[in-house]
Amino acid sequence: MKVLFLTGSHPRHMYIAKKLYDNQYLDGLLIEKRENFVPQPPEGLCDLDKNNFIRHFKDREESEAKFFGKITDVIFNDSVRKIKVNKEQLNSDKVKKWICDFNPDVVLSYGIHKLSNEFLSILPAYSFNIHGGLSPWFRGNITLFWPFYFLKPNWAGMTVHYLTERIDGGDIIHHSVPKLFKGDGVHDVACRAVIQVAEDLIAILKLIEEGKKLKGVPQGTLGKLFISSDWKPQHLRLIYNTFNNDIVDRFLDGELGYDEPKLVRAF
């Protein structure tokens, strides 16, 4: 069974690539070069929002370094066929030819930009997207942040769904939700979610290898599609100034109530 992983270049993306590789489930690897991992604060912010912005992305860098370490594609030996692209090259004829020549049995995507319909048409039946959020409730962008903003940290998780032209909208085969621990901040939970979905992916790939049919669950119309412009640096005031990034502690102490998502499980 040949597995192709289409992914970004940030630490969380490389962590899943390494997990697949360590379990003999990585035969091909496409890496899309992503934006700078630690962005600069936009112009015109007041000191409060500027400091929150800097703290937020510095904390993200530190959390991902703590949980994932420094992983580059040089660790993968020559048995893994690799190609590196930028956003503009992702849907190019060159890349599509590379994939057709590779002829994968299973394709996983995580952390890349939207694939064209022509690109999707050349992929095998078992092609899945790994979405950093619980669909259908949190689709789109920055969807591991919004559960914290809505004081529902137990809704921060990942979705494995069939890859379609709909953004994070394909039939769901599995939800991954991490265990919450006292002292976890927003980025710690996001990292734990990536680690959990990496473990779950190995189990899902084993099921496919054993011949099990994976039936997806349609998403329906619940939830919201979050776009990048929904998020503003001012949203960080709630996370850091109101709660000092202790939303998980408050939740575990029972201060924020409890509402549990109805999860889809492949196993």
Short mmCIF file of C-alpha atoms in Angstrom, two decimals:
data_model
loop_
_atom_site.label_atom_id
_atom_site.label_comp_id
_atom_site.label_asym_id
_atom_site.label_seq_id
_atom_site.Cartn_x
_atom_site.Cartn_y
_atom_site.Cartn_z
CA MET A 1 0.00 0.00 0.00
CA LYS A 2 1.59 3.26 -1.17
CA VAL A 3 0.81 6.29 1.00
CA LEU A 4 1.34 9.86 -0.22
CA PHE A 5 1.31 12.73 2.30
CA LEU A 6 0.65 16.27 1.06
CA THR A 7 1.60 18.68 3.82
CA GLY A 8 2.99 22.03 4.91
CA SER A 9 6.41 22.93 6.25
CA HIS A 10 5.67 23.84 9.88
CA PRO A 11 6.72 21.63 12.83
CA ARG A 12 3.25 20.14 13.29
CA HIS A 13 3.20 19.06 9.64
CA MET A 14 6.62 17.45 9.85
CA TYR A 15 5.64 15.67 13.07
CA ILE A 16 2.86 13.78 11.30
CA ALA A 17 5.16 13.01 8.37
CA LYS A 18 7.68 11.49 10.78
CA LYS A 19 4.97 9.50 12.56
CA LEU A 20 3.88 8.01 9.23
CA TYR A 21 7.49 7.31 8.29
CA ASP A 22 8.31 5.64 11.60
CA ASN A 23 5.35 3.30 11.09
CA GLN A 24 6.20 2.46 7.45
CA TYR A 25 3.27 4.46 6.09
CA LEU A 26 5.14 7.14 4.15
CA ASP A 27 6.10 6.41 0.55
CA GLY A 28 5.68 9.85 -1.00
CA LEU A 29 5.89 13.35 0.47
CA LEU A 30 4.85 16.68 -1.02
CA ILE A 31 5.85 19.68 1.10
CA GLU A 32 4.30 23.09 0.47
CA LYS A 33 6.44 25.94 1.81
CA ARG A 34 4.21 27.83 4.23
CA GLU A 35 4.29 31.38 5.59
CA ASN A 36 6.70 32.48 8.32
CA PHE A 37 5.94 30.57 11.49
CA VAL A 38 6.24 33.64 13.77
CA PRO A 39 4.49 36.56 12.03
CA GLN A 40 5.07 40.20 12.83
CA PRO A 41 2.22 42.14 14.50
CA PRO A 42 0.22 44.29 12.09
CA GLU A 43 0.63 48.05 12.13
CA GLY A 44 -1.69 50.22 14.20
CA LEU A 45 -2.25 47.95 17.20
CA CYS A 46 -2.39 49.42 20.67
CA ASP A 47 0.28 48.22 23.09
CA LEU A 48 -2.08 45.70 24.72
CA ASP A 49 -2.97 44.00 21.44
CA LYS A 50 0.59 44.15 20.12
CA ASN A 51 1.93 42.47 23.25
CA ASN A 52 -0.79 39.81 23.11
CA PHE A 53 0.00 39.14 19.45
CA ILE A 54 3.71 38.74 20.16
CA ARG A 55 2.99 36.52 23.17
CA HIS A 56 0.53 34.36 21.25
CA PHE A 57 2.87 33.45 18.41
CA LYS A 58 5.94 33.20 20.63
CA ASP A 59 4.02 30.75 22.83
CA ARG A 60 3.02 28.78 19.73
CA GLU A 61 6.65 28.50 18.63
CA GLU A 62 7.70 27.36 22.11
CA SER A 63 4.87 24.83 22.41
CA GLU A 64 5.57 23.26 19.03
CA ALA A 65 9.30 23.09 19.84
CA LYS A 66 8.45 21.38 23.14
CA PHE A 67 6.02 18.85 21.68
CA PHE A 68 7.47 18.25 18.21
CA GLY A 69 11.14 19.21 18.31
CA LYS A 70 12.95 20.20 15.13
CA ILE A 71 12.10 17.85 12.26
CA THR A 72 13.16 18.35 8.64
CA ASP A 73 12.62 16.23 5.58
CA VAL A 74 16.30 15.19 5.55
CA ILE A 75 15.45 12.42 8.04
CA PHE A 76 13.46 10.57 5.37
CA ASN A 77 15.62 8.22 3.33
CA ASP A 78 15.63 7.74 -0.43
CA SER A 79 12.77 5.24 -0.20
CA VAL A 80 10.45 8.25 0.27
CA ARG A 81 9.81 10.09 -2.96
CA LYS A 82 9.73 13.86 -2.28
CA ILE A 83 8.78 17.09 -4.00
CA LYS A 84 8.79 20.64 -2.59
CA VAL A 85 6.45 23.32 -3.92
CA ASN A 86 5.15 26.78 -3.13
CA LYS A 87 1.52 27.87 -3.12
CA GLU A 88 1.58 28.86 -6.80
CA GLN A 89 3.06 25.52 -7.87
CA LEU A 90 0.73 23.32 -5.82
CA ASN A 91 -1.91 22.77 -8.52
CA SER A 92 0.50 22.87 -11.46
CA ASP A 93 0.67 20.31 -14.26
CA LYS A 94 4.15 19.35 -13.07
CA VAL A 95 2.84 18.36 -9.63
CA LYS A 96 -0.16 16.52 -11.06
CA LYS A 97 2.15 14.53 -13.35
CA TRP A 98 4.40 13.75 -10.38
CA ILE A 99 1.42 12.32 -8.50
CA CYS A 100 0.14 10.33 -11.48
CA ASP A 101 3.59 8.83 -11.97
CA PHE A 102 3.75 7.97 -8.28
CA ASN A 103 0.29 6.33 -8.39
CA PRO A 104 -0.55 6.24 -4.65
CA ASP A 105 -3.16 3.97 -3.06
CA VAL A 106 -3.88 6.39 -0.21
CA VAL A 107 -3.45 10.18 -0.07
CA LEU A 108 -3.44 12.25 3.11
CA SER A 109 -3.40 16.05 3.09
CA TYR A 110 -2.70 18.39 5.99
CA GLY A 111 -1.71 22.03 6.07
CA ILE A 112 -1.69 22.80 2.34
CA HIS A 113 -3.74 25.28 0.31
CA LYS A 114 -6.91 24.32 -1.53
CA LEU A 115 -6.53 21.72 -4.25
CA SER A 116 -8.16 22.31 -7.63
CA ASN A 117 -10.95 20.06 -8.87
CA GLU A 118 -8.61 18.82 -11.62
CA PHE A 119 -6.05 17.89 -8.96
CA LEU A 120 -8.70 16.09 -6.90
CA SER A 121 -9.83 14.11 -9.94
CA ILE A 122 -6.49 12.27 -10.20
CA LEU A 123 -6.45 11.13 -6.56
CA PRO A 124 -7.42 7.62 -5.39
CA ALA A 125 -10.70 6.79 -3.64
CA TYR A 126 -8.97 6.73 -0.28
CA SER A 127 -7.95 10.39 -0.15
CA PHE A 128 -8.39 12.14 3.17
CA ASN A 129 -7.85 15.60 4.59
CA ILE A 130 -6.68 16.12 8.16
CA HIS A 131 -8.42 19.25 9.38
CA GLY A 132 -7.12 21.10 12.43
CA GLY A 133 -10.55 21.56 13.98
CA LEU A 134 -13.68 19.59 14.78
CA SER A 135 -15.92 19.61 11.71
CA PRO A 136 -18.67 20.45 11.09
CA TRP A 137 -18.69 22.82 14.08
CA PHE A 138 -15.33 24.46 13.36
CA ARG A 139 -14.46 24.43 9.65
CA GLY A 140 -12.07 26.70 7.78
CA ASN A 141 -9.17 28.60 9.33
CA ILE A 142 -7.75 29.04 12.84
CA THR A 143 -10.17 26.41 14.08
CA LEU A 144 -8.13 25.20 17.06
CA PHE A 145 -8.36 28.75 18.45
CA TRP A 146 -12.11 29.31 18.34
CA PRO A 147 -13.08 26.60 20.87
CA PHE A 148 -10.99 28.50 23.42
CA TYR A 149 -12.59 31.80 22.53
CA PHE A 150 -16.00 30.20 23.07
CA LEU A 151 -14.74 28.66 26.36
CA LYS A 152 -15.12 25.08 25.06
CA PRO A 153 -11.54 23.73 25.11
CA ASN A 154 -12.82 20.15 24.96
CA TRP A 155 -14.04 20.97 21.42
CA ALA A 156 -10.46 21.52 20.23
CA GLY A 157 -9.58 18.55 18.06
CA MET A 158 -8.91 17.23 14.57
CA THR A 159 -11.10 15.77 11.83
CA VAL A 160 -10.16 13.15 9.25
CA HIS A 161 -12.56 13.39 6.32
CA TYR A 162 -12.75 12.44 2.68
CA LEU A 163 -10.99 14.98 0.48
CA THR A 164 -13.48 16.90 -1.68
CA GLU A 165 -13.84 20.33 -3.28
CA ARG A 166 -15.79 21.53 -0.24
CA ILE A 167 -13.53 23.21 2.33
CA ASP A 168 -13.31 20.82 5.28
CA GLY A 169 -16.67 19.49 4.12
CA GLY A 170 -16.11 15.88 3.04
CA ASP A 171 -17.72 12.93 4.79
CA ILE A 172 -16.09 12.37 8.18
CA ILE A 173 -14.40 9.10 9.08
CA HIS A 174 -12.85 10.08 12.42
CA HIS A 175 -12.57 12.79 15.07
CA SER A 176 -9.47 13.02 17.27
CA VAL A 177 -9.70 14.85 20.59
CA PRO A 178 -6.77 15.08 23.01
CA LYS A 179 -6.90 14.67 26.76
CA LEU A 180 -6.75 18.00 28.61
CA PHE A 181 -4.22 18.55 31.39
CA LYS A 182 -3.99 21.18 34.11
CA GLY A 183 -1.59 23.90 33.04
CA ASP A 184 -2.26 23.48 29.31
CA GLY A 185 -2.54 26.67 27.30
CA VAL A 186 -4.21 27.11 23.94
CA HIS A 187 -1.14 25.99 21.98
CA ASP A 188 -0.44 23.01 24.22
CA VAL A 189 -3.89 21.63 23.45
CA ALA A 190 -3.38 22.26 19.74
CA CYS A 191 -0.13 20.29 19.86
CA ARG A 192 -1.74 17.46 21.80
CA ALA A 193 -4.48 17.35 19.14
CA VAL A 194 -1.85 16.86 16.41
CA ILE A 195 -0.16 14.10 18.41
CA GLN A 196 -3.50 12.37 18.94
CA VAL A 197 -4.51 12.49 15.29
CA ALA A 198 -1.08 11.16 14.29
CA GLU A 199 -1.67 8.13 16.51
CA ASP A 200 -5.17 7.69 15.13
CA LEU A 201 -3.97 7.91 11.53
CA ILE A 202 -1.76 4.88 12.04
CA ALA A 203 -4.77 2.90 13.27
CA ILE A 204 -6.86 4.10 10.31
CA LEU A 205 -4.17 3.13 7.80
CA LYS A 206 -3.94 -0.32 9.38
CA LEU A 207 -7.69 -0.73 8.89
CA ILE A 208 -7.34 0.20 5.21
CA GLU A 209 -4.44 -2.21 4.83
CA GLU A 210 -6.59 -4.96 6.33
CA GLY A 211 -9.30 -4.27 3.75
CA LYS A 212 -11.85 -2.55 5.97
CA LYS A 213 -14.20 -0.18 4.15
CA LEU A 214 -14.28 3.25 5.75
CA LYS A 215 -17.75 4.74 5.51
CA GLY A 216 -17.88 8.48 5.97
CA VAL A 217 -20.55 10.39 7.88
CA PRO A 218 -22.01 13.38 5.99
CA GLN A 219 -21.45 16.68 7.77
CA GLY A 220 -24.82 18.32 7.30
CA THR A 221 -25.31 22.04 7.88
CA LEU A 222 -24.29 22.43 11.52
CA GLY A 223 -21.35 24.58 12.54
CA LYS A 224 -19.56 27.48 10.91
CA LEU A 225 -16.96 28.04 8.22
CA PHE A 226 -14.41 30.39 9.78
CA ILE A 227 -12.39 32.53 7.39
CA SER A 228 -9.05 34.18 8.12
CA SER A 229 -10.59 37.64 8.42
CA ASP A 230 -12.88 36.45 11.24
CA TRP A 231 -9.84 36.47 13.53
CA LYS A 232 -8.48 39.72 14.92
CA PRO A 233 -5.62 40.32 17.39
CA GLN A 234 -8.22 41.85 19.70
CA HIS A 235 -9.70 38.37 20.21
CA LEU A 236 -6.57 37.54 22.20
CA ARG A 237 -7.71 39.86 25.00
CA LEU A 238 -10.12 37.18 26.20
CA ILE A 239 -7.45 34.47 26.11
CA TYR A 240 -4.65 36.38 27.82
CA ASN A 241 -6.12 39.38 29.67
CA THR A 242 -9.40 37.93 30.90
CA PHE A 243 -8.20 34.37 31.50
CA ASN A 244 -4.37 34.56 31.38
CA ASN A 245 -4.40 31.46 29.17
CA ASP A 246 -5.86 29.31 31.96
CA ILE A 247 -9.10 28.34 30.20
CA VAL A 248 -8.25 24.63 30.44
CA ASP A 249 -7.75 24.91 34.21
CA ARG A 250 -11.06 26.76 34.61
CA PHE A 251 -12.79 24.15 32.46
CA LEU A 252 -11.33 21.21 34.40
CA ASP A 253 -12.36 22.91 37.64
CA GLY A 254 -15.95 23.04 36.39
CA GLU A 255 -16.18 26.82 36.13
CA LEU A 256 -17.11 26.94 32.44
CA GLY A 257 -19.81 24.28 32.25
CA TYR A 258 -19.64 21.18 30.08
CA ASP A 259 -20.90 20.53 26.58
CA GLU A 260 -19.62 17.47 24.72
CA PRO A 261 -19.37 17.15 20.92
CA LYS A 262 -20.89 14.11 19.24
CA LEU A 263 -17.79 12.51 17.75
CA VAL A 264 -17.33 10.15 14.80
CA ARG A 265 -14.94 7.25 15.38
CA ALA A 266 -13.36 4.92 12.83
CA PHE A 267 -12.40 2.38 15.51
#
